[in-house]
mmCIF file of C-alpha atoms and ligand atoms in Angstrom:
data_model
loop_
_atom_site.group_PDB
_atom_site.id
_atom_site.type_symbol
_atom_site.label_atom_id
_atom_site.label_comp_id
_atom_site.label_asym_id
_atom_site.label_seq_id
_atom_site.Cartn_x
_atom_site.Cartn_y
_atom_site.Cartn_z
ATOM 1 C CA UNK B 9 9.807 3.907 -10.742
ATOM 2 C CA UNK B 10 8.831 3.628 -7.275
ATOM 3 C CA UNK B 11 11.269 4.601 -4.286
ATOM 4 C CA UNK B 12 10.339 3.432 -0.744
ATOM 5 C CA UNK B 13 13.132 5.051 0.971
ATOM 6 C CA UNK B 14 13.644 3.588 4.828
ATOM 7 C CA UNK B 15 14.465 6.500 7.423
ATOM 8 C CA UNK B 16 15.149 4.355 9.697
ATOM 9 C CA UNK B 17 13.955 0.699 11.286
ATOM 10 C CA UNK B 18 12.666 2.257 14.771
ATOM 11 C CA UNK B 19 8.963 2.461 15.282
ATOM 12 C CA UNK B 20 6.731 4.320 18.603
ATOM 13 C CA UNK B 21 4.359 2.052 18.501
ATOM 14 C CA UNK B 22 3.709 -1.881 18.933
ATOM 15 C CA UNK B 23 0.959 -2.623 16.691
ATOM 16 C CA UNK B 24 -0.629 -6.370 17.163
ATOM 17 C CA UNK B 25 0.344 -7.485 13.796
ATOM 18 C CA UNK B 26 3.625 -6.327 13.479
ATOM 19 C CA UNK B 27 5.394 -5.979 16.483
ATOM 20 C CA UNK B 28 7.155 -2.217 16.107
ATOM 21 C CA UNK B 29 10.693 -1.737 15.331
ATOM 22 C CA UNK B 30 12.986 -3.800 13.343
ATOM 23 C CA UNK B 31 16.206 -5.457 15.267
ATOM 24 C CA UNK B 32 19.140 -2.205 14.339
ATOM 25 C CA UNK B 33 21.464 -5.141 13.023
ATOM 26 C CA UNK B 34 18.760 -5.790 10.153
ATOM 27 C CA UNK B 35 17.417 -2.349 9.625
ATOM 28 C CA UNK B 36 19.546 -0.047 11.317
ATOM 29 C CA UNK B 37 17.422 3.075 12.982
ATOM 30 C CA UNK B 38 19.950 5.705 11.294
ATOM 31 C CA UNK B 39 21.000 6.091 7.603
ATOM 32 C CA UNK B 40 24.547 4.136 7.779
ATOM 33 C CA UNK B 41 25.186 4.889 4.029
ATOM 34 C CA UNK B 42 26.193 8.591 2.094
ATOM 35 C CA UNK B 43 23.139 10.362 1.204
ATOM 36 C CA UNK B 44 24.828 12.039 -2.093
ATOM 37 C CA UNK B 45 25.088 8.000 -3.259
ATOM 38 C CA UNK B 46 21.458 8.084 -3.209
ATOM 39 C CA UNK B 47 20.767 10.977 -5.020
ATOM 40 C CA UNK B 48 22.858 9.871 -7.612
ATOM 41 C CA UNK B 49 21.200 6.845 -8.095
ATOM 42 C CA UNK B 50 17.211 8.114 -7.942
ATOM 43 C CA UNK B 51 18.401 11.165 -10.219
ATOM 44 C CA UNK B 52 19.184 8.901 -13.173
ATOM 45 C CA UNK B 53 15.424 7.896 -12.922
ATOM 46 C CA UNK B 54 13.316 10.817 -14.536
ATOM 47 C CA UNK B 55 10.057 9.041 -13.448
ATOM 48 C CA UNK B 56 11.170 8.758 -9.833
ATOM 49 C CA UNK B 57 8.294 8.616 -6.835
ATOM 50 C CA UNK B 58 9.916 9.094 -3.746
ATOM 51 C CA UNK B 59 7.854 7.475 -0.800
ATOM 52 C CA UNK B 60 9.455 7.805 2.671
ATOM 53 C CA UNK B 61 9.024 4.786 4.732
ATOM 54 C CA UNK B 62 9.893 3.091 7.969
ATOM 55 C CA UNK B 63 10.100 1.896 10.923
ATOM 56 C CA UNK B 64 7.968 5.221 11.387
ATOM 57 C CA UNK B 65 9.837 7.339 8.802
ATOM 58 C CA UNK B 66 8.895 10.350 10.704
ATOM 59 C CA UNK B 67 11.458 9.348 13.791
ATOM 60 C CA UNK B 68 13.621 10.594 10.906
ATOM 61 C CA UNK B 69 12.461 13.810 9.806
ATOM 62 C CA UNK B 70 16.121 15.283 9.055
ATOM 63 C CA UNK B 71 16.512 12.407 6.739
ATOM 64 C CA UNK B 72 13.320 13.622 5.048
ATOM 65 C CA UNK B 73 14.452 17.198 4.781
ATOM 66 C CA UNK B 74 17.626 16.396 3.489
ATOM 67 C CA UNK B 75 15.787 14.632 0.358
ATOM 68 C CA UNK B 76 13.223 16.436 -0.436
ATOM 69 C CA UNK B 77 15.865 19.458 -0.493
ATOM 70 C CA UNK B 78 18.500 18.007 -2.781
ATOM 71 C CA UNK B 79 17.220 15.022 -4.204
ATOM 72 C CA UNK B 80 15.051 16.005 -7.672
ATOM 73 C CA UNK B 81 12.095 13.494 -7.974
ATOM 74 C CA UNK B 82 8.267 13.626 -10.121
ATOM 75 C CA UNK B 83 6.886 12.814 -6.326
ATOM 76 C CA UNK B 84 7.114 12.694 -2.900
ATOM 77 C CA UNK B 85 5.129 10.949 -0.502
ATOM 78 C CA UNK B 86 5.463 9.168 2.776
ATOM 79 C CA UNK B 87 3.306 6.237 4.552
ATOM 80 C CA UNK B 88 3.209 7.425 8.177
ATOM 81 C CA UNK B 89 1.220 5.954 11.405
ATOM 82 C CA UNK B 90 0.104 9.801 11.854
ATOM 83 C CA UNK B 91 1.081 10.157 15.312
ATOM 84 C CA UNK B 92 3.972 12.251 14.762
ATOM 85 C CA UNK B 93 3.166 14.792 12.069
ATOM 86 C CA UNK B 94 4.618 17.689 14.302
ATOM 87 C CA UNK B 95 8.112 16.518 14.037
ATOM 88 C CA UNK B 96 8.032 17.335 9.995
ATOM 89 C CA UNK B 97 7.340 21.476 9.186
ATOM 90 C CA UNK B 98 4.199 22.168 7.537
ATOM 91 C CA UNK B 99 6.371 23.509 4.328
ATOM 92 C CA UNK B 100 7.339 19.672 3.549
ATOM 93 C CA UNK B 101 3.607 18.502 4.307
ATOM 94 C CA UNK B 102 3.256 20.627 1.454
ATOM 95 C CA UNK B 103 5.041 19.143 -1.090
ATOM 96 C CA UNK B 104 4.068 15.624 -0.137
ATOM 97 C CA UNK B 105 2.020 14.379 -3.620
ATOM 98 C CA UNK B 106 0.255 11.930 -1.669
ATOM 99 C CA UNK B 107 0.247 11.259 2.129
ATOM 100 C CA UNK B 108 -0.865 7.532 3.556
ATOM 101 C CA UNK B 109 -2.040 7.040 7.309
ATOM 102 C CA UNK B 110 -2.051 4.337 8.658
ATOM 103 C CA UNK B 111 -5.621 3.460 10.238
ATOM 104 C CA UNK B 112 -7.878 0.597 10.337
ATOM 105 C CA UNK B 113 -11.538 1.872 10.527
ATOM 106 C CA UNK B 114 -13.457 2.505 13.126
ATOM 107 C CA UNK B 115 -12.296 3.949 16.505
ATOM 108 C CA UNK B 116 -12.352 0.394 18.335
ATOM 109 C CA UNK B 117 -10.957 -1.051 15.714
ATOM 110 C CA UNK B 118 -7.986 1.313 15.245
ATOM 111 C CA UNK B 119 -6.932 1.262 18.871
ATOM 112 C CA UNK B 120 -7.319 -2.482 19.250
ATOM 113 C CA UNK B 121 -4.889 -2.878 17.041
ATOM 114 C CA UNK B 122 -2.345 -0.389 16.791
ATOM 115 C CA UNK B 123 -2.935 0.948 20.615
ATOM 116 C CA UNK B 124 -4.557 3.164 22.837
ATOM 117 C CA UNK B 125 -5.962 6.765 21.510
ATOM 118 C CA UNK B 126 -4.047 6.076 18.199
ATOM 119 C CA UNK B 127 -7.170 6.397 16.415
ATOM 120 C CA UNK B 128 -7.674 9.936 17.615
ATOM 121 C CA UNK B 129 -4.046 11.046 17.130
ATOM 122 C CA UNK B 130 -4.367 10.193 13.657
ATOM 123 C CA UNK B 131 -7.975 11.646 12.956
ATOM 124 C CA UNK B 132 -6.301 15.270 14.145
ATOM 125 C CA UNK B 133 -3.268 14.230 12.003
ATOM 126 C CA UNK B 134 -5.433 13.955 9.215
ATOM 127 C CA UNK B 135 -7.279 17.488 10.128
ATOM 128 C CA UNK B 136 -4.329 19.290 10.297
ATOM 129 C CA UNK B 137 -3.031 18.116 7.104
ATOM 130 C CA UNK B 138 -6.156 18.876 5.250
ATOM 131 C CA UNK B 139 -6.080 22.634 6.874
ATOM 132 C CA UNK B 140 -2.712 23.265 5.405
ATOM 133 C CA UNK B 141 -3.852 22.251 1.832
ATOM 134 C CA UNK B 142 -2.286 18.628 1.593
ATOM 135 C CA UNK B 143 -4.560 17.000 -0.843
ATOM 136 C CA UNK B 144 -3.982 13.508 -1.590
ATOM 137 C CA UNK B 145 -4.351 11.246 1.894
ATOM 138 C CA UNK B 146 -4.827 7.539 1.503
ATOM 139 C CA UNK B 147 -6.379 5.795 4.679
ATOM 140 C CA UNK B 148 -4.163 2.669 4.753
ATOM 141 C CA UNK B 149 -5.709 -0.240 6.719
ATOM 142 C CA UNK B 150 -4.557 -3.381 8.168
ATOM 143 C CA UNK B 151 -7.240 -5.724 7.646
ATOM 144 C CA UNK B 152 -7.601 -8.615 10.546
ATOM 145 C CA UNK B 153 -10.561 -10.406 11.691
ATOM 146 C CA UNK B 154 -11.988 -7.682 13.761
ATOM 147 C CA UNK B 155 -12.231 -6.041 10.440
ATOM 148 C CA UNK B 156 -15.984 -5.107 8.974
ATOM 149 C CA UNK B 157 -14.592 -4.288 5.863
ATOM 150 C CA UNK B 158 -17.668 -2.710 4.648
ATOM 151 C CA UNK B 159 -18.334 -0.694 7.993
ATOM 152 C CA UNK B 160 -14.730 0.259 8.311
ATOM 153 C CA UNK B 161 -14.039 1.382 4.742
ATOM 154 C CA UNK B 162 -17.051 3.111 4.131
ATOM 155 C CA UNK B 163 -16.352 4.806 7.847
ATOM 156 C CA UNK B 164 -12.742 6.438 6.416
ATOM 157 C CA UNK B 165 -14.662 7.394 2.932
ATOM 158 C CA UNK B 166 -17.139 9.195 5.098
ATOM 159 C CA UNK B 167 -14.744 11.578 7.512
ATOM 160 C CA UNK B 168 -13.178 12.381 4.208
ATOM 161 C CA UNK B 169 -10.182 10.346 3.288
ATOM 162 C CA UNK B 170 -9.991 10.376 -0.916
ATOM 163 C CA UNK B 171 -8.763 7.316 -0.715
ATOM 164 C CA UNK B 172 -8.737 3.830 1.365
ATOM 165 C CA UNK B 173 -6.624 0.640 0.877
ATOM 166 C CA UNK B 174 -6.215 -2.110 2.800
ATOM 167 C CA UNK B 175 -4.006 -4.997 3.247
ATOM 168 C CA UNK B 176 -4.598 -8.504 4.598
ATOM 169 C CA UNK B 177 -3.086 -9.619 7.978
ATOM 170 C CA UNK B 178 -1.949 -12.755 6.250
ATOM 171 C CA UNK B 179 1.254 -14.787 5.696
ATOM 172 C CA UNK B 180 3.463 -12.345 7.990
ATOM 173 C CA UNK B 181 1.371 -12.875 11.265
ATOM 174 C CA UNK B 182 0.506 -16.287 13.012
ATOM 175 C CA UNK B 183 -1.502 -18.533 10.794
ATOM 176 C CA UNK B 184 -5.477 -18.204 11.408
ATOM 177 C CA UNK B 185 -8.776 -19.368 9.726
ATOM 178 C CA UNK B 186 -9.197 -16.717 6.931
ATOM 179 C CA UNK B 187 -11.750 -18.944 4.827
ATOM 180 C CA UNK B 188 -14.588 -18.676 7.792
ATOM 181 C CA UNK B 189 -14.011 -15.031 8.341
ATOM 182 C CA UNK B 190 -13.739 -14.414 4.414
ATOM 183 C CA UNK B 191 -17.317 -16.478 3.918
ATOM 184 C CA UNK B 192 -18.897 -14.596 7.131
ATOM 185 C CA UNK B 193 -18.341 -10.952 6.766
ATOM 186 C CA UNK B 194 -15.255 -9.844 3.917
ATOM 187 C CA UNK B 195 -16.639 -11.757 0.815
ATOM 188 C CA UNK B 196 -20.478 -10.126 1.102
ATOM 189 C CA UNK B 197 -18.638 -6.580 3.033
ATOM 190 C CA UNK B 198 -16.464 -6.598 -0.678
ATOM 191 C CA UNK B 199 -19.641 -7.230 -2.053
ATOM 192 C CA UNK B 200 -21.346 -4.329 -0.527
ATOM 193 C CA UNK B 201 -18.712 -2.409 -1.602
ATOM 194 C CA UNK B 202 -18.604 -2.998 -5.114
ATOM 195 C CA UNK B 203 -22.085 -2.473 -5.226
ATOM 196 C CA UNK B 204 -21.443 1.251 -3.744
ATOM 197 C CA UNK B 205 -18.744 1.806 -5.593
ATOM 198 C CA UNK B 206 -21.498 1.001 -9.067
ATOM 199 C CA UNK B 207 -24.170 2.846 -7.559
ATOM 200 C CA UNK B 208 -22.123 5.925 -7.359
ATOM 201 C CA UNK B 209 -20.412 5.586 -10.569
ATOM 202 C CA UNK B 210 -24.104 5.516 -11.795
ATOM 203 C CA UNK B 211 -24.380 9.120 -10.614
ATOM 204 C CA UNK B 212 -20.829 10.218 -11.983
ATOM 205 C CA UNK B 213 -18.799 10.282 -8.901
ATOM 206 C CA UNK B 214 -15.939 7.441 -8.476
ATOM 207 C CA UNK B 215 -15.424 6.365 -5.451
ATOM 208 C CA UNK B 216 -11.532 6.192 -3.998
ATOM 209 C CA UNK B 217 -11.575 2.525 -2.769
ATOM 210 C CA UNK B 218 -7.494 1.335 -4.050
ATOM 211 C CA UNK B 219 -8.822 -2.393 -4.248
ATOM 212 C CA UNK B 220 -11.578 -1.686 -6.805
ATOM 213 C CA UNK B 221 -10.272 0.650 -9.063
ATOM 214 C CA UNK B 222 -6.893 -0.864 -8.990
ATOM 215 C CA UNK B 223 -8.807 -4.144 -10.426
ATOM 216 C CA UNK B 224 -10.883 -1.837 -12.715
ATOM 217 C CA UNK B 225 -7.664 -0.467 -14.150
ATOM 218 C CA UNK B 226 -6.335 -3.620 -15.186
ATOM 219 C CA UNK B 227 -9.405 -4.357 -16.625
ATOM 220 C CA UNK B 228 -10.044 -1.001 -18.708
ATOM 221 C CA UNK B 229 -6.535 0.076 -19.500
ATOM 222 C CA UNK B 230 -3.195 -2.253 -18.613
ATOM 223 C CA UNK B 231 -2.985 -5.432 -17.140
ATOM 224 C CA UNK B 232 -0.768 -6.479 -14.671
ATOM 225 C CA UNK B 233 2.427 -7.638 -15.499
ATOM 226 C CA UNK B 234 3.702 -8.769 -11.958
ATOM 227 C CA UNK B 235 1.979 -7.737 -8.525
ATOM 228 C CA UNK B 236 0.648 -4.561 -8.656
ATOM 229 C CA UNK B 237 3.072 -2.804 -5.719
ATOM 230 C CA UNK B 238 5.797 -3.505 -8.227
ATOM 231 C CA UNK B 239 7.849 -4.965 -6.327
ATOM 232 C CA UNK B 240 11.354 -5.495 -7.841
ATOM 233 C CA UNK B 241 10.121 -4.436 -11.245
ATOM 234 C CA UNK B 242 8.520 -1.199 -10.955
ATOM 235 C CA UNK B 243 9.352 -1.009 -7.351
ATOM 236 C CA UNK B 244 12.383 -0.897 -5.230
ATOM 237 C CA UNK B 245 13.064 -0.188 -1.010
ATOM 238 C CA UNK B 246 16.364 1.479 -0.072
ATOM 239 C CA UNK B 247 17.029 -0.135 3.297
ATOM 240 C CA UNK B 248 18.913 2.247 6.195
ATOM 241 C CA UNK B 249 21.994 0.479 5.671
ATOM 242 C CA UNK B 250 21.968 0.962 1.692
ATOM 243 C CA UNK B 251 20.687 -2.402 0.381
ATOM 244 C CA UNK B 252 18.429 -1.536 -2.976
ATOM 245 C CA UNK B 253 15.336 -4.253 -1.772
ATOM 246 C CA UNK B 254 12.688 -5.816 -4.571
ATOM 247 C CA UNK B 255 10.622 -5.711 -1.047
ATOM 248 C CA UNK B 256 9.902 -3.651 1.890
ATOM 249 C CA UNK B 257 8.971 -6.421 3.876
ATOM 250 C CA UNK B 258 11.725 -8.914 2.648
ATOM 251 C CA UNK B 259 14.550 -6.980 4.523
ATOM 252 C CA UNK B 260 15.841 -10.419 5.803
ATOM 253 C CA UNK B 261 15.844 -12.828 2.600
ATOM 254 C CA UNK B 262 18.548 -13.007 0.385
ATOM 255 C CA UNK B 263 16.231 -12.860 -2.949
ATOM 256 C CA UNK B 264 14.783 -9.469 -2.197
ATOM 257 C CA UNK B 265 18.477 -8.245 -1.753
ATOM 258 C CA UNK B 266 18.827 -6.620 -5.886
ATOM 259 C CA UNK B 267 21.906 -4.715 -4.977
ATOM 260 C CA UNK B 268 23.494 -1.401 -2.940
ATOM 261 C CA UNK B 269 23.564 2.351 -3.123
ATOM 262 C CA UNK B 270 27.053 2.108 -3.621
ATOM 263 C CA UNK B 271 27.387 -0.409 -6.287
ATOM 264 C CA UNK B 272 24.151 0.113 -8.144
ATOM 265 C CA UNK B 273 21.144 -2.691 -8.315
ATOM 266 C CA UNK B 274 19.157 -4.927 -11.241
ATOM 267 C CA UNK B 275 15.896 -5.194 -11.108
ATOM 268 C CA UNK B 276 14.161 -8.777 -11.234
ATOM 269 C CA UNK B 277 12.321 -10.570 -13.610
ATOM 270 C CA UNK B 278 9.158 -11.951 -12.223
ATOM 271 C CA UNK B 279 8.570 -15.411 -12.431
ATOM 272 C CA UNK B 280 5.279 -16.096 -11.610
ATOM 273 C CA UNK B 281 4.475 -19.594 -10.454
ATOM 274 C CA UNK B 282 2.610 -22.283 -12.224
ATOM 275 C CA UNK B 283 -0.825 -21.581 -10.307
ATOM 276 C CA UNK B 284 -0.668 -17.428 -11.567
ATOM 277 C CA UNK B 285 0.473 -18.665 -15.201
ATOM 278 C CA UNK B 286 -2.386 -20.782 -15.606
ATOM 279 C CA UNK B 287 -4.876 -18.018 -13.558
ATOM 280 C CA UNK B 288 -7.940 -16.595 -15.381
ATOM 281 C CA UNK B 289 -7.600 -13.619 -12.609
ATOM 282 C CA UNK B 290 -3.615 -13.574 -13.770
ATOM 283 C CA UNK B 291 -4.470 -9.908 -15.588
ATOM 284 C CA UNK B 292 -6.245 -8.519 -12.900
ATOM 285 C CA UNK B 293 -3.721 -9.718 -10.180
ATOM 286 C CA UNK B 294 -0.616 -10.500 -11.515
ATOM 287 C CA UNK B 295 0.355 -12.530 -8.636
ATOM 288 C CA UNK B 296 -0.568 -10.194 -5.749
ATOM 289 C CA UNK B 297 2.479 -10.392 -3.709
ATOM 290 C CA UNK B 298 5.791 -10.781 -4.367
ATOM 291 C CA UNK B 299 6.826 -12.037 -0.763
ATOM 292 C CA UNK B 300 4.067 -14.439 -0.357
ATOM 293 C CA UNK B 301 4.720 -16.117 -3.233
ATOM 294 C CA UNK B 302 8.093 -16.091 -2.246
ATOM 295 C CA UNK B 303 7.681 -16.891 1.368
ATOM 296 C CA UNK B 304 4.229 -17.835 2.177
ATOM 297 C CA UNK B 305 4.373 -21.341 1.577
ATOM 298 C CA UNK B 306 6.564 -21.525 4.530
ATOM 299 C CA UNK B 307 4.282 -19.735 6.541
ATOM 300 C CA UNK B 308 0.862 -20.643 6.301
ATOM 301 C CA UNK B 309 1.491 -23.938 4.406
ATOM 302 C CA UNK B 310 -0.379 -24.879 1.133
ATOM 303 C CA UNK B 311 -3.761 -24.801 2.808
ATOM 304 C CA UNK B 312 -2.890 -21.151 4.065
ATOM 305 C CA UNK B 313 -1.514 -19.986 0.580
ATOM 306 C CA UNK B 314 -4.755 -21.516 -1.205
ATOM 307 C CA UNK B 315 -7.046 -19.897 1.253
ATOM 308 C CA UNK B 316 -6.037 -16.634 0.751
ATOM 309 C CA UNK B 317 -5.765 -16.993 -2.533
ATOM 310 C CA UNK B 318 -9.639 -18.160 -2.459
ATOM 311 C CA UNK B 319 -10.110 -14.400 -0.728
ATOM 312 C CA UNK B 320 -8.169 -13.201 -3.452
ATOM 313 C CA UNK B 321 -10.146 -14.766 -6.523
ATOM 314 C CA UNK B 322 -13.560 -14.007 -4.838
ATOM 315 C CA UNK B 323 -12.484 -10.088 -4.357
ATOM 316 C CA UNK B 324 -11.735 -9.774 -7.853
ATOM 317 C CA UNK B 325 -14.663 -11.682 -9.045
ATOM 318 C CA UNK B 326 -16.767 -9.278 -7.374
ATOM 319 C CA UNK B 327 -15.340 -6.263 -8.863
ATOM 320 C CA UNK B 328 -15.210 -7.777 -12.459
ATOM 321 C CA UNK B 329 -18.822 -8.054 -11.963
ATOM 322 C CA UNK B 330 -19.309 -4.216 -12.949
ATOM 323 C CA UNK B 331 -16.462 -3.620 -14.930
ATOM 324 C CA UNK B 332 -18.049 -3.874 -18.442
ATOM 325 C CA UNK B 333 -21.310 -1.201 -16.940
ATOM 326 C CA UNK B 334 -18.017 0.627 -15.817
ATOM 327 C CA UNK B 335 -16.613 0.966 -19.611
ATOM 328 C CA UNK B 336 -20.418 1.556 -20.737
ATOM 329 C CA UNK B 337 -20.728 4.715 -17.810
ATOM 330 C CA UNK B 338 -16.691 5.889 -19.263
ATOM 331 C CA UNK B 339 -18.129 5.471 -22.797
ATOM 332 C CA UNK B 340 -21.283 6.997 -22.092
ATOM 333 C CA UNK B 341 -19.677 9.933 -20.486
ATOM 334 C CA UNK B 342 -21.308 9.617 -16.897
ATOM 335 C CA UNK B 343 -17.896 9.128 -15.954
ATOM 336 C CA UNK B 344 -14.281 10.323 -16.812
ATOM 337 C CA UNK B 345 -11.556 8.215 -18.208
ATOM 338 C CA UNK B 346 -9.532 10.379 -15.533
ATOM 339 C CA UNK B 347 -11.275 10.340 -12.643
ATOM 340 C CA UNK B 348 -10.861 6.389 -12.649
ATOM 341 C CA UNK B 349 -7.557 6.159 -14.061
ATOM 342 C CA UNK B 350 -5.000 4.852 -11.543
ATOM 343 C CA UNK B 351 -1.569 3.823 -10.976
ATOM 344 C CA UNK B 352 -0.577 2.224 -7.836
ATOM 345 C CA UNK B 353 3.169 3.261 -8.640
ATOM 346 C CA UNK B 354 2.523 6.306 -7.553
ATOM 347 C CA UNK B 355 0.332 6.293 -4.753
ATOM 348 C CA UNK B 356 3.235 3.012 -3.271
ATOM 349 C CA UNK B 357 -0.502 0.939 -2.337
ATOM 350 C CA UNK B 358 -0.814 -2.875 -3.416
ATOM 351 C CA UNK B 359 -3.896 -3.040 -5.574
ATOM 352 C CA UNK B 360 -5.065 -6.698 -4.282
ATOM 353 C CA UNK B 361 -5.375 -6.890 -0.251
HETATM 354 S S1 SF4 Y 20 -5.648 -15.047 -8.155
HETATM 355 FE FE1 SF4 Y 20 -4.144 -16.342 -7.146
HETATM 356 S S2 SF4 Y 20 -3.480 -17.785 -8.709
HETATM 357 FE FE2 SF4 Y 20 -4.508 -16.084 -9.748
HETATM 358 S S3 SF4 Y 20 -2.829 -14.708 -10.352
HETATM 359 FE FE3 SF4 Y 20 -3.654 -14.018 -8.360
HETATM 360 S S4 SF4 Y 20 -2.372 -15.016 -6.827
HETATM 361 FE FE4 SF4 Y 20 -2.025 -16.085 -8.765
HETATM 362 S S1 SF4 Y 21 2.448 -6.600 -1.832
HETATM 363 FE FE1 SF4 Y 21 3.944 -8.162 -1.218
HETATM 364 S S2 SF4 Y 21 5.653 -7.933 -2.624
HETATM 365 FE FE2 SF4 Y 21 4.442 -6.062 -2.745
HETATM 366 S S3 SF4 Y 21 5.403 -4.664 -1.284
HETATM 367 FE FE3 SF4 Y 21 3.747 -5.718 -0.188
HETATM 368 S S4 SF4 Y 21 4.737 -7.490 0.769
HETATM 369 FE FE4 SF4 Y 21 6.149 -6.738 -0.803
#
């Protein structure tokens, strides 16, 4: 099972889409519970992945040291902004399994959003880790409208990230016309991609794009049985002030609340809604996200919900449009089952943007 374990709610930076740190009284910036409560409880999972997560989790890093010294888990990881890797020692970097910066592309891009030489900070973040041997690091982008997905992605792939997933700057953020953007410049940039992704494949190498072989996965092996982050089924948060979440992002809504360190937690069974049941994508998908199904309509309205679920159907579309010359290349042997084998349990990314 997946772990996304909150440091703390604080965050240094003010990103456009999110705003920085949660309020203390609803994540509070310090661990308020006992830590030995924790261990007990991810200890009795012998599968555990142990992502550290924020707030900026490294405002935290004694929290982190404290885990990853007494807490026994398959994994560690942490999702990170990258502008603080200093403040954990290189030892821990390490051990991290699988390391996700956040970053959104290009240079521009990057500091639009998330501020002012960010984009730089984290390109010597992501140096340094390489240098000291840290092998997995997933480029995690917010996707917004000054997004060129296929620009931007293939960008990250190029200085050398293994991997890049993104998410959609929908639902959460102030409703705006995804459908024109989507037509314009995602829909044919996921295009482009997929058709990289083949062409590559076609010379034996697979590509580390989350979206795609997420999709792929579902196709070849497993299909989804919920949304793919797992969220309250494969997937848990532990909130600063010991709350077991099904959602990272829910950390206000009663639902999401599955129990507490203290008293232990149940995990949920998904009930997907009539529009997912019915879905021809439904194996490929499996509802995306939890929270937007949960909360979206209240956002963005039905018109909101249905556009991105338009984005969502096109995406996957698109990448079922090579999976069967995917089996052939896997059955041929131009590729290895391996190589495109992937679980986005343990890697804590989304699958669908
Ligand atoms: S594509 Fe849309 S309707 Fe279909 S399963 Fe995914 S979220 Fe549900
Ligand atoms: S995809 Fe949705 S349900 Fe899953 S972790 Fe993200 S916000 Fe929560």
């Amino acid at each position: 099972m997946l772990w996304l374990l909150f440091t703390t709610g604080a965050c240094n930076l003010r990103c456009s889409y999110c705003g920085g740190s949660f309020e203390p009284h609803v994540v509070p910036w310090r661990i308020t519970y006992e830590n030995n409560k924790l261990k007990q409880l991810i200890e009795r999972d012998e599968d555990a992945t142990v992502i550290f997560y924020g707030g900026e989790p490294l405002l935290n890093p004694g929290f982190i040291i404290w885990t990853m010294n007494n807490v026994k888990a398959r994994r560690f990881g942490i999702q990170t902004n990258g502008t603080l890797v200093s403040l954990l020692p290189r030892d821990y970097w390490r051990r991290m399994d699988v390391v996700l910066l956040s970053i959104d592309g290009r240079e521009k891009v990057t500091d639009t959003n998330r501020g002012r030489g960010v984009y730089r900070a984290v390109f010597n973040a992501f140096n340094y880790l390489r240098s000291i041997g840290v092998k997995r690091i997933i480029a995690r982008m917010t996707v917004t409208e000054l997004t060129d997905i296929y620009e931007d992605v293939t960008h990250l792939l190029n200085i050398g990230f293994n991997y890049v997933h993104w998410q959609l700057n929908v639902v959460w953020t102030d409703k705006w016309n995804i459908k024109t953007w989507a037509d314009g410049n995602y829909l044919p940039g996921i295009r482009k991609l997929v058709d990289l992704f083949l062409r590559r494949a076609e010379e034996g190498k697979v590509f580390g794009i989350v979206p795609i072989l997420g999709i792929l996965n579902a196709y070849l092996f497993k299909p989804y049985e919920g949304p793919p982050c797992g969220a309250g089924y494969r997937a848990v948060a532990v909130s600063t002030d010991g709350r077991v979440l099904a959602c990272p992002i829910a950390v206000r809504e009663d639902w999401s609340v599955l129990g507490h360190i203290n008293t232990g937690f149940k995990l949920m069974n998904i009930q997907l809604p009539e529009m997912c049941m019915k879905c021809e994508y439904k194996p490929y998908c499996g509802g995306r996200c939890l929270y937007a199904i949960m909360e979206g309509e209240k956002y963005w309205g039905r018109d909101g919900v249905l556009a991105v679920d338009y984005v969502t159907r096109e995406t996957i579309k698109a990448v079922l449009s090579i999976a069967p010359r995917i089996k052939e290349l896997i059955n041929n042997g131009v590729i290895k089952t391996e190589d495109i084998a992937y679980d986005p349990i343990l890697d804590s990314t989304e699958v669908i943007p």
